[in-house]
PDB file of C-alpha atoms and ligand atoms in Angstrom:
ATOM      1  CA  UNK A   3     -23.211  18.194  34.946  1.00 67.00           C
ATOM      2  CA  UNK A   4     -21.881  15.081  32.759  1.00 84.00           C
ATOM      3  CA  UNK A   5     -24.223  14.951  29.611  1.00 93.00           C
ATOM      4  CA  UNK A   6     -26.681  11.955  29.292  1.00 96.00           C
ATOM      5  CA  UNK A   7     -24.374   9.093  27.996  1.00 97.00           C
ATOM      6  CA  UNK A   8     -26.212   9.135  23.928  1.00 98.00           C
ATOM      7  CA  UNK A   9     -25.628  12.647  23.767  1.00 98.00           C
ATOM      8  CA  UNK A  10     -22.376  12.372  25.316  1.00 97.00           C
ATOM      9  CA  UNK A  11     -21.340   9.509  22.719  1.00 98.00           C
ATOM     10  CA  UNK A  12     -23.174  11.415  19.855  1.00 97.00           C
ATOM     11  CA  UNK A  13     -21.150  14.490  20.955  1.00 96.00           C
ATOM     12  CA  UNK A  14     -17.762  12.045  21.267  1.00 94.00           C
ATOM     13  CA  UNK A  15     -18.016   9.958  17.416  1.00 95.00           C
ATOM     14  CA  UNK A  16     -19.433  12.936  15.290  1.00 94.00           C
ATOM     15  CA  UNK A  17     -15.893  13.452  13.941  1.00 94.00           C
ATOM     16  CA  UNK A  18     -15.381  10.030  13.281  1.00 94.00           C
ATOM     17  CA  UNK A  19     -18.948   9.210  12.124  1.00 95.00           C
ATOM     18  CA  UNK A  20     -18.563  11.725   9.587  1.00 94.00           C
ATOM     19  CA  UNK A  21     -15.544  10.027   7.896  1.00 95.00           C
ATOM     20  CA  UNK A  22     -16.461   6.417   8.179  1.00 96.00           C
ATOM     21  CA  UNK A  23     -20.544   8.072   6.207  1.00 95.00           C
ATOM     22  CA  UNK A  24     -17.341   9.860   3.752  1.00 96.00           C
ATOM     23  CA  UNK A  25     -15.620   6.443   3.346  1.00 96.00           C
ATOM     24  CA  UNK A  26     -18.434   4.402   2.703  1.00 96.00           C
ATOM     25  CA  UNK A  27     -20.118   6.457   0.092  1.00 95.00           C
ATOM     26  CA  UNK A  28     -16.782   6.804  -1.462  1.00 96.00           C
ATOM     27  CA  UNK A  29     -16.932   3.212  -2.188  1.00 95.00           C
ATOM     28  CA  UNK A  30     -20.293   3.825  -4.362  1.00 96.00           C
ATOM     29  CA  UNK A  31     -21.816   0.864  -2.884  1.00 96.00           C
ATOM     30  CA  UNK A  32     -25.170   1.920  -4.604  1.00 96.00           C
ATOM     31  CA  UNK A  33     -23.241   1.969  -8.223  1.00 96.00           C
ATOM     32  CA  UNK A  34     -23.839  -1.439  -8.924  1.00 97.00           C
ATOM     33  CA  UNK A  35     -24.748  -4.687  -7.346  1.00 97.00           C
ATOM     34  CA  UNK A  36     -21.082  -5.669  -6.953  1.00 97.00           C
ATOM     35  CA  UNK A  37     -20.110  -2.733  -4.664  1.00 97.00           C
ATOM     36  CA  UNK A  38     -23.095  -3.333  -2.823  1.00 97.00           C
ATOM     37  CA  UNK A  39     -21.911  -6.901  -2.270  1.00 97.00           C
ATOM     38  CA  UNK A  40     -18.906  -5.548  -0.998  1.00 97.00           C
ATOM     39  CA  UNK A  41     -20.268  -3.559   1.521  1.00 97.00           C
ATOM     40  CA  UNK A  42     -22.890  -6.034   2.408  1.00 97.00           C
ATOM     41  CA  UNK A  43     -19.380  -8.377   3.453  1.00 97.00           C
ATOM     42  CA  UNK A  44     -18.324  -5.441   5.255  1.00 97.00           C
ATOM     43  CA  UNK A  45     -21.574  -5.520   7.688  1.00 97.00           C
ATOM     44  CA  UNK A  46     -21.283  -9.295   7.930  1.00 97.00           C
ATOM     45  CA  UNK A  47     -17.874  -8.504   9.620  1.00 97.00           C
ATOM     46  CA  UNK A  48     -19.194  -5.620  11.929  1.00 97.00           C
ATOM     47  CA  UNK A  49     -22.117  -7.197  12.932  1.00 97.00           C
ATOM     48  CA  UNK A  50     -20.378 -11.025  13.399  1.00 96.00           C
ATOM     49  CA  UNK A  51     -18.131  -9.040  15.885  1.00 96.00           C
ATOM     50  CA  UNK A  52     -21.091  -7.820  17.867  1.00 97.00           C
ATOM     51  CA  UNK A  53     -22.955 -10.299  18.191  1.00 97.00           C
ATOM     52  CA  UNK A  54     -21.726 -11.467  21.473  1.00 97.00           C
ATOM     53  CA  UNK A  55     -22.676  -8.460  22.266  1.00 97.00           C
ATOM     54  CA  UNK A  56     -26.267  -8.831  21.361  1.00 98.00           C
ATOM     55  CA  UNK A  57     -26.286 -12.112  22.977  1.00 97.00           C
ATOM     56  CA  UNK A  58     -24.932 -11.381  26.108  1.00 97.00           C
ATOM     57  CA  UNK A  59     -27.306 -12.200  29.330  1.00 96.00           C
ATOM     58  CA  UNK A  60     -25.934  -9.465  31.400  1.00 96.00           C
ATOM     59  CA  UNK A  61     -26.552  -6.706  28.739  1.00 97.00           C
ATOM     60  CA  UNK A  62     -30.071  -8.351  28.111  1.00 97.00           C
ATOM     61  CA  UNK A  63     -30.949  -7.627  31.978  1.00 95.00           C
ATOM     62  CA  UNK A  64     -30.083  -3.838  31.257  1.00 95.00           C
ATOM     63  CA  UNK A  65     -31.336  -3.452  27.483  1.00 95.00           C
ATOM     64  CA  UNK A  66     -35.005  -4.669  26.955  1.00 92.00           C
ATOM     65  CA  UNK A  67     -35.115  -7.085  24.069  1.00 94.00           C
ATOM     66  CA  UNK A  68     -31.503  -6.434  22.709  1.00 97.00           C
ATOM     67  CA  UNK A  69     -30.754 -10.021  21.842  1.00 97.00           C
ATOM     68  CA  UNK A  70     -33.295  -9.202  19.032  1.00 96.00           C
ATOM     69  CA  UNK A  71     -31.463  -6.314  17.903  1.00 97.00           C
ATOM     70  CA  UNK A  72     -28.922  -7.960  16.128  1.00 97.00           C
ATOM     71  CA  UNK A  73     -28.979  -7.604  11.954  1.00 97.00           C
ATOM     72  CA  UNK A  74     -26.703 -10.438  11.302  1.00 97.00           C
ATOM     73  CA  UNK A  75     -29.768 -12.882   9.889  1.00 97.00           C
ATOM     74  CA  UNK A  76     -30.728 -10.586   7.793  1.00 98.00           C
ATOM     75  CA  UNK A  77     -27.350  -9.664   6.385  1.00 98.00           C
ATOM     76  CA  UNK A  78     -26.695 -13.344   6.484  1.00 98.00           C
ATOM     77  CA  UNK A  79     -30.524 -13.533   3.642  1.00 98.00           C
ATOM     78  CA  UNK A  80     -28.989 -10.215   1.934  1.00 98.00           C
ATOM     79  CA  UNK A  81     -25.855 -11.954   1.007  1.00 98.00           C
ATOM     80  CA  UNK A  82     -27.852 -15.476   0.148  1.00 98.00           C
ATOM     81  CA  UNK A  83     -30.120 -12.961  -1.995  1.00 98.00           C
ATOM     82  CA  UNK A  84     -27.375 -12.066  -4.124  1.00 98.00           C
ATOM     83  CA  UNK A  85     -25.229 -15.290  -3.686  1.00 98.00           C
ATOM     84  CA  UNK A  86     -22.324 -13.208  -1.638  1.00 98.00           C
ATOM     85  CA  UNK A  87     -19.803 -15.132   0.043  1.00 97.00           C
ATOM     86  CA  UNK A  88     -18.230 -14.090   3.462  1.00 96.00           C
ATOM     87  CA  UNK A  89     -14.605 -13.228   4.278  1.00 94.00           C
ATOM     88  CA  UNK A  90     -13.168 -13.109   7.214  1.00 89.00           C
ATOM     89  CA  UNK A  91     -11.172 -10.103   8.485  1.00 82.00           C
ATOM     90  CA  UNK A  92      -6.988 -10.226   8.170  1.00 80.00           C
ATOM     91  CA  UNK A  93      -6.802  -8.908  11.563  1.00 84.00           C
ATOM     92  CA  UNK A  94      -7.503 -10.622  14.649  1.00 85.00           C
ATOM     93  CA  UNK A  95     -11.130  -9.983  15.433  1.00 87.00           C
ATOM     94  CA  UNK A  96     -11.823  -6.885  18.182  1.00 93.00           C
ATOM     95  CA  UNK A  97     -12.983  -8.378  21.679  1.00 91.00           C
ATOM     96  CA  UNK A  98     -14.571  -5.626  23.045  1.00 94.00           C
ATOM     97  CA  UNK A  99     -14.601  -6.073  27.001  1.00 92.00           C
ATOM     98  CA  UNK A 100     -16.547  -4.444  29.731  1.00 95.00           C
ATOM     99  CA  UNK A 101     -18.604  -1.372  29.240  1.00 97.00           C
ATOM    100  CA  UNK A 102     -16.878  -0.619  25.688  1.00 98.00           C
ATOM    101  CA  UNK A 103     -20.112  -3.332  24.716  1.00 98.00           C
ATOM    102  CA  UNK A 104     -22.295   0.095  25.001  1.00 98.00           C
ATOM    103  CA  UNK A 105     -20.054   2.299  22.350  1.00 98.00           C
ATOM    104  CA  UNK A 106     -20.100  -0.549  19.919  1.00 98.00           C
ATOM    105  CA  UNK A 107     -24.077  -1.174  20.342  1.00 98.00           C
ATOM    106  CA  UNK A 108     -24.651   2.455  20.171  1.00 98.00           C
ATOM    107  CA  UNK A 109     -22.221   2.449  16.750  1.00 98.00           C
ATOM    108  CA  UNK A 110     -24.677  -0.423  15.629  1.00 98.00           C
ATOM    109  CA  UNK A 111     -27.968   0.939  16.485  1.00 97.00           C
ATOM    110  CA  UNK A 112     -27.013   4.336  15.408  1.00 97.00           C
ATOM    111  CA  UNK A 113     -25.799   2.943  11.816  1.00 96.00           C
ATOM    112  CA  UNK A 114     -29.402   2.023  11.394  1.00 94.00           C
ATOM    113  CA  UNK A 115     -30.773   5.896  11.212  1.00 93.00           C
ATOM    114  CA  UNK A 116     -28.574   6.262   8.677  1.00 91.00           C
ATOM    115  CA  UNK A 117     -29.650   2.757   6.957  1.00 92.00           C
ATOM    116  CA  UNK A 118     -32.704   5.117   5.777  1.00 91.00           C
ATOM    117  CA  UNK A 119     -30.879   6.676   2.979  1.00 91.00           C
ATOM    118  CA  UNK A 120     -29.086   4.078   2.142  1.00 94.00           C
ATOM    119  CA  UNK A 121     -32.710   2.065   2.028  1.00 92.00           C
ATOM    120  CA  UNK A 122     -33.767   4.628  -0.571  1.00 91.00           C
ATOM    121  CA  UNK A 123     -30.216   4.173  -2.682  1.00 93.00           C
ATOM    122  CA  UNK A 124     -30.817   0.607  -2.508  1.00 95.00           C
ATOM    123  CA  UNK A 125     -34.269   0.622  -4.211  1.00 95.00           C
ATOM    124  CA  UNK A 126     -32.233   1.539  -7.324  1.00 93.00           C
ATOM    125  CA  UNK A 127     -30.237  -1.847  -7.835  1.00 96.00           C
ATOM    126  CA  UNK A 128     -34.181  -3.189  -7.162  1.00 96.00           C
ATOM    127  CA  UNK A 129     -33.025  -4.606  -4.101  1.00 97.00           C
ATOM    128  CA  UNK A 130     -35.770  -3.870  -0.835  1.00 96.00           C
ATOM    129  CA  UNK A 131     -36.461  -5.269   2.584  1.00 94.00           C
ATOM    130  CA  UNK A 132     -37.652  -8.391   1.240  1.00 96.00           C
ATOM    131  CA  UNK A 133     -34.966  -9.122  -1.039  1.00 97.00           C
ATOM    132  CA  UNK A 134     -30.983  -7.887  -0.965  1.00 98.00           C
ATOM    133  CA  UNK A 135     -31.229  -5.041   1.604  1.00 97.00           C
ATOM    134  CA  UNK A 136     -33.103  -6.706   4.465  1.00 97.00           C
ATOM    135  CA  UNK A 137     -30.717  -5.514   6.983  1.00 97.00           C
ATOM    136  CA  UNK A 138     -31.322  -1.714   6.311  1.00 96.00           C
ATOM    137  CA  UNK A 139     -34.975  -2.084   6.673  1.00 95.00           C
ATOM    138  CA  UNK A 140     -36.278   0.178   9.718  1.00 92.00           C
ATOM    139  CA  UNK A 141     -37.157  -1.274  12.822  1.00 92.00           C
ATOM    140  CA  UNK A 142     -40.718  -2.129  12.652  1.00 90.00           C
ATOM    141  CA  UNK A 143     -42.027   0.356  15.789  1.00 92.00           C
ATOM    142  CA  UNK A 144     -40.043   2.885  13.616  1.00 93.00           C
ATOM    143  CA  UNK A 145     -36.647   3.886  13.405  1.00 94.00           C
ATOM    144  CA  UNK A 146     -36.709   7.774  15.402  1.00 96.00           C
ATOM    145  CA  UNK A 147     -39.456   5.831  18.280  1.00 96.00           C
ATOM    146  CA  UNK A 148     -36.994   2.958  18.307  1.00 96.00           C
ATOM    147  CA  UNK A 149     -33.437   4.800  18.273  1.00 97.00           C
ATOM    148  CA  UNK A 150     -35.390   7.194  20.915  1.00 97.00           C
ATOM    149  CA  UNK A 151     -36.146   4.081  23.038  1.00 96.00           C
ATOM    150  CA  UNK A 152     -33.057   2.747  22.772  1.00 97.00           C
ATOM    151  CA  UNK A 153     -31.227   5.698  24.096  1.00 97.00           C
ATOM    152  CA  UNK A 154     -33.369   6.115  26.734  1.00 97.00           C
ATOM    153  CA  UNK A 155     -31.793   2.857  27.930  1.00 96.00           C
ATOM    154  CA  UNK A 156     -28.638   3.833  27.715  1.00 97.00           C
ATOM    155  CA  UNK A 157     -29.289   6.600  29.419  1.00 97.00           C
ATOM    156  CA  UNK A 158     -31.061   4.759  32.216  1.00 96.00           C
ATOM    157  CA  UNK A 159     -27.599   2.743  33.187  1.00 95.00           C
ATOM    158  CA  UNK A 160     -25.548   3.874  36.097  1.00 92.00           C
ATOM    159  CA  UNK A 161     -21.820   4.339  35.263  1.00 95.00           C
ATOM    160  CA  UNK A 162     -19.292   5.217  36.928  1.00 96.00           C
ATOM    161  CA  UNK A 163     -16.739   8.007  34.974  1.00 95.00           C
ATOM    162  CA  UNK A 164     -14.642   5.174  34.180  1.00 97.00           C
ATOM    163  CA  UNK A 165     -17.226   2.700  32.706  1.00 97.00           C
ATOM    164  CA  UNK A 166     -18.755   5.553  30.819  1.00 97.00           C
ATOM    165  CA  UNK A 167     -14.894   6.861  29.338  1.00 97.00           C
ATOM    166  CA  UNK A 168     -14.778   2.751  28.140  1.00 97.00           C
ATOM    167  CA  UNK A 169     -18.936   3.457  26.714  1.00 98.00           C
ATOM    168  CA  UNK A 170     -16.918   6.413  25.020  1.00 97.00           C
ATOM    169  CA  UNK A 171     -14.076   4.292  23.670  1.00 97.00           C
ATOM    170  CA  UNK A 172     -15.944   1.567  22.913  1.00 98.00           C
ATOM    171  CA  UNK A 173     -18.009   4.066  20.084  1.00 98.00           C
ATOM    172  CA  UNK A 174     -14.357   5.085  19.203  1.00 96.00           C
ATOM    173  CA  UNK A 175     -12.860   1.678  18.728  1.00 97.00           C
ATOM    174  CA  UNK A 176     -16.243   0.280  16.657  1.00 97.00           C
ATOM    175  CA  UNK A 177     -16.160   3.015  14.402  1.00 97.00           C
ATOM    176  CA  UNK A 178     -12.476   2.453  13.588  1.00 96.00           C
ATOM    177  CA  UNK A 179     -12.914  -1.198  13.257  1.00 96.00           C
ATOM    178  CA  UNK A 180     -15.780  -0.513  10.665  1.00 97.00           C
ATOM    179  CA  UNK A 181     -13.323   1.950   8.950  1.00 96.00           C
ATOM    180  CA  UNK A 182     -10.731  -0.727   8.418  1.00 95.00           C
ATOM    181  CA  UNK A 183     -13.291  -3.434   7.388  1.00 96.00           C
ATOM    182  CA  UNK A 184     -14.319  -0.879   4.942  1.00 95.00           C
ATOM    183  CA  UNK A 185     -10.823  -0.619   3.519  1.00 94.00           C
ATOM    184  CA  UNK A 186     -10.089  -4.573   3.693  1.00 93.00           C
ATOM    185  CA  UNK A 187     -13.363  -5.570   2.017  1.00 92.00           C
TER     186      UNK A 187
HETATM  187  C1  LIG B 339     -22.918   6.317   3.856  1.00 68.74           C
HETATM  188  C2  LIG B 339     -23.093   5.912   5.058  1.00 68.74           C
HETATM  189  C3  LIG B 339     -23.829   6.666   6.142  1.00 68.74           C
HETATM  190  C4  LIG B 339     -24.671   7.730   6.085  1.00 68.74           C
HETATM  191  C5  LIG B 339     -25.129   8.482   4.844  1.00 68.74           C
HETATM  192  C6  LIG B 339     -25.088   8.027   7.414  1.00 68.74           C
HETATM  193  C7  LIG B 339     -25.967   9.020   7.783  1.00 68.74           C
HETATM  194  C8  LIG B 339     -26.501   9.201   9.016  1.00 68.74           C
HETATM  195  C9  LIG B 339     -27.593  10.066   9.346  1.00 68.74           C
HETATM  196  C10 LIG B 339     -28.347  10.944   8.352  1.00 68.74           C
HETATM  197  C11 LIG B 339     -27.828   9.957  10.655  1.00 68.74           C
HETATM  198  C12 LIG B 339     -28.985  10.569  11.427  1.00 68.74           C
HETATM  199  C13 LIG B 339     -28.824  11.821  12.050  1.00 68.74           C
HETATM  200  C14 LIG B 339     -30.103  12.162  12.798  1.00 68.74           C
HETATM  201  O1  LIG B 339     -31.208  11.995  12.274  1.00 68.74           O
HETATM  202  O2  LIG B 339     -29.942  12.590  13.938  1.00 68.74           O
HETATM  203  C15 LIG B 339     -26.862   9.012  11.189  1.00 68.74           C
HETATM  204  C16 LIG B 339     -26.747   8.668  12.512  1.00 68.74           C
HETATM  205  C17 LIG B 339     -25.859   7.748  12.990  1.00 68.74           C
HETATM  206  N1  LIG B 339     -25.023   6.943  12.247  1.00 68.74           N
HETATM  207 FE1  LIG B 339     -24.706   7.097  10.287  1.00 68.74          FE
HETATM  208  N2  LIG B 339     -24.494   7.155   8.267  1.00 68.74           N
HETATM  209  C18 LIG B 339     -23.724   6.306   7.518  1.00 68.74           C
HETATM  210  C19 LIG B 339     -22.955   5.264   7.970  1.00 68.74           C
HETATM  211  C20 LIG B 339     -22.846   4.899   9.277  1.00 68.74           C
HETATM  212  C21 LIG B 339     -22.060   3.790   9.745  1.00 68.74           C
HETATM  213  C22 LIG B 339     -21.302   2.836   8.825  1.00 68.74           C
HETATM  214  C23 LIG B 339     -22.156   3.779  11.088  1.00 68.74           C
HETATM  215  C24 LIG B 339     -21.554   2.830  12.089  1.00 68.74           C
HETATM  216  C25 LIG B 339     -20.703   1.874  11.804  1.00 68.74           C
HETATM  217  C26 LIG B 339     -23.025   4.878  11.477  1.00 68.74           C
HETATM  218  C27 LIG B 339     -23.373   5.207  12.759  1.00 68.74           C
HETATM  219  C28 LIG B 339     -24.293   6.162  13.115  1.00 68.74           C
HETATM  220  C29 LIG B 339     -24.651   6.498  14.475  1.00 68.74           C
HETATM  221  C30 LIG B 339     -24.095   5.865  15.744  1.00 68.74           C
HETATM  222  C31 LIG B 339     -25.644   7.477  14.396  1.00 68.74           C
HETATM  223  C32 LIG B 339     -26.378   8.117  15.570  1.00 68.74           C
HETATM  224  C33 LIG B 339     -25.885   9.511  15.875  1.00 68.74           C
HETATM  225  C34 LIG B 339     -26.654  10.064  17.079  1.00 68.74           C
HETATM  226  O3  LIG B 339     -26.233   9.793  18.213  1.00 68.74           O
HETATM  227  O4  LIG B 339     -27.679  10.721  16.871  1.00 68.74           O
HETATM  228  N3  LIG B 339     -23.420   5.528  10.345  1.00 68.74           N
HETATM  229  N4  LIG B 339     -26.090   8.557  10.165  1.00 68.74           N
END
């Protein structure tokens, strides 16, 4: 028996999850408000590339409400907050096609469980969810009830082996994208 697709894609990135949470805190983004800035350029980038994602009518049929998912106002208030400029990526920008969309969501939903400690880190460079760190605020029914929710509609969608190998590449493929933003930025 194939294992419900969130486990299965839990199961899949844990490797790589592991050493993009490794990379990130080795760039001390909590040290001072200019690493911060730094990685607040790198989720501009990540979450630019997905919004298409977000926005897109055929995945808003399957996923209740995910057009309102996306973090990429608040990051855009987070940088204005702390007067941090964009840059743009050297490499082409990843088009994710087909049912890869669900690997990359699930990379971007899932990054928001571990938002909560980096919420906590951020309260020392006084930044909060009204001010600098808007975009690792919890979801407001609750992170755990809303990742829980949100699995439970990925889950719910019929794939065939090969659209849920592309779910599994797609995690793959975001992860490594955030890695090198990580090391560009
Ligand atoms: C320093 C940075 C990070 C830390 C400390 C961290 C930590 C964590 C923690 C504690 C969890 C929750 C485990 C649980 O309660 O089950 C988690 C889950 C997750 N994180 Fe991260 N994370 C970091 C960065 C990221 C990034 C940058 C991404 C994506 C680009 C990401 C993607 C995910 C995903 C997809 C999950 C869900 C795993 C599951 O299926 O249960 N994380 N992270």
């Amino acid at each position: 028996m194939n294992l419900p697709l969130s486990e299965a894609l839990k199961k899949y990135s844990r490797q790589t999850h592991d050493s993009v949470d490794a990379l990130v805190l080795s760039m001390h983004p909590f040290a001072s408000v200019e690493n911060y800035s730094k990685f607040l350029q790198a989720q501009d980038i990540f979450q630019k590339t997905l919004k298409p994602i977000y926005d897109d009518l055929d995945w808003n049929y399957k996923i209740e409400g995910l057009s309102q998912l996306s973090r990429l106002k608040q990051i855009s208030k987070d940088m204005q907050d702390l007067n941090v400029n964009p840059v743009s990526m050297v490499e082409e920008q990843p088009n994710p096609s087909g049912f890869e969309a669900i690997g990359w969501l699930y990379c971007s939903e899932g990054s928001n469980l571990g938002a909560a400690i980096l919420c906590k880190e951020a309260q020392k460079l006084n930044l909060s969810d009204s001010y600098g760190a808007r975009h690792l605020a919890a979801h407001e029914e609750g992170r755990m009830r809303h990742w829980r929710k949100f699995k439970e509609q990925l889950d719910g969608l019929e794939l065939t082996s090969e659209q849920r190998q592309q779910a599994l590449q797609g995690a793959e493929d975001a992860f490594a994208f955030f890695k090198r933003v990580i090391r560009q930025v």
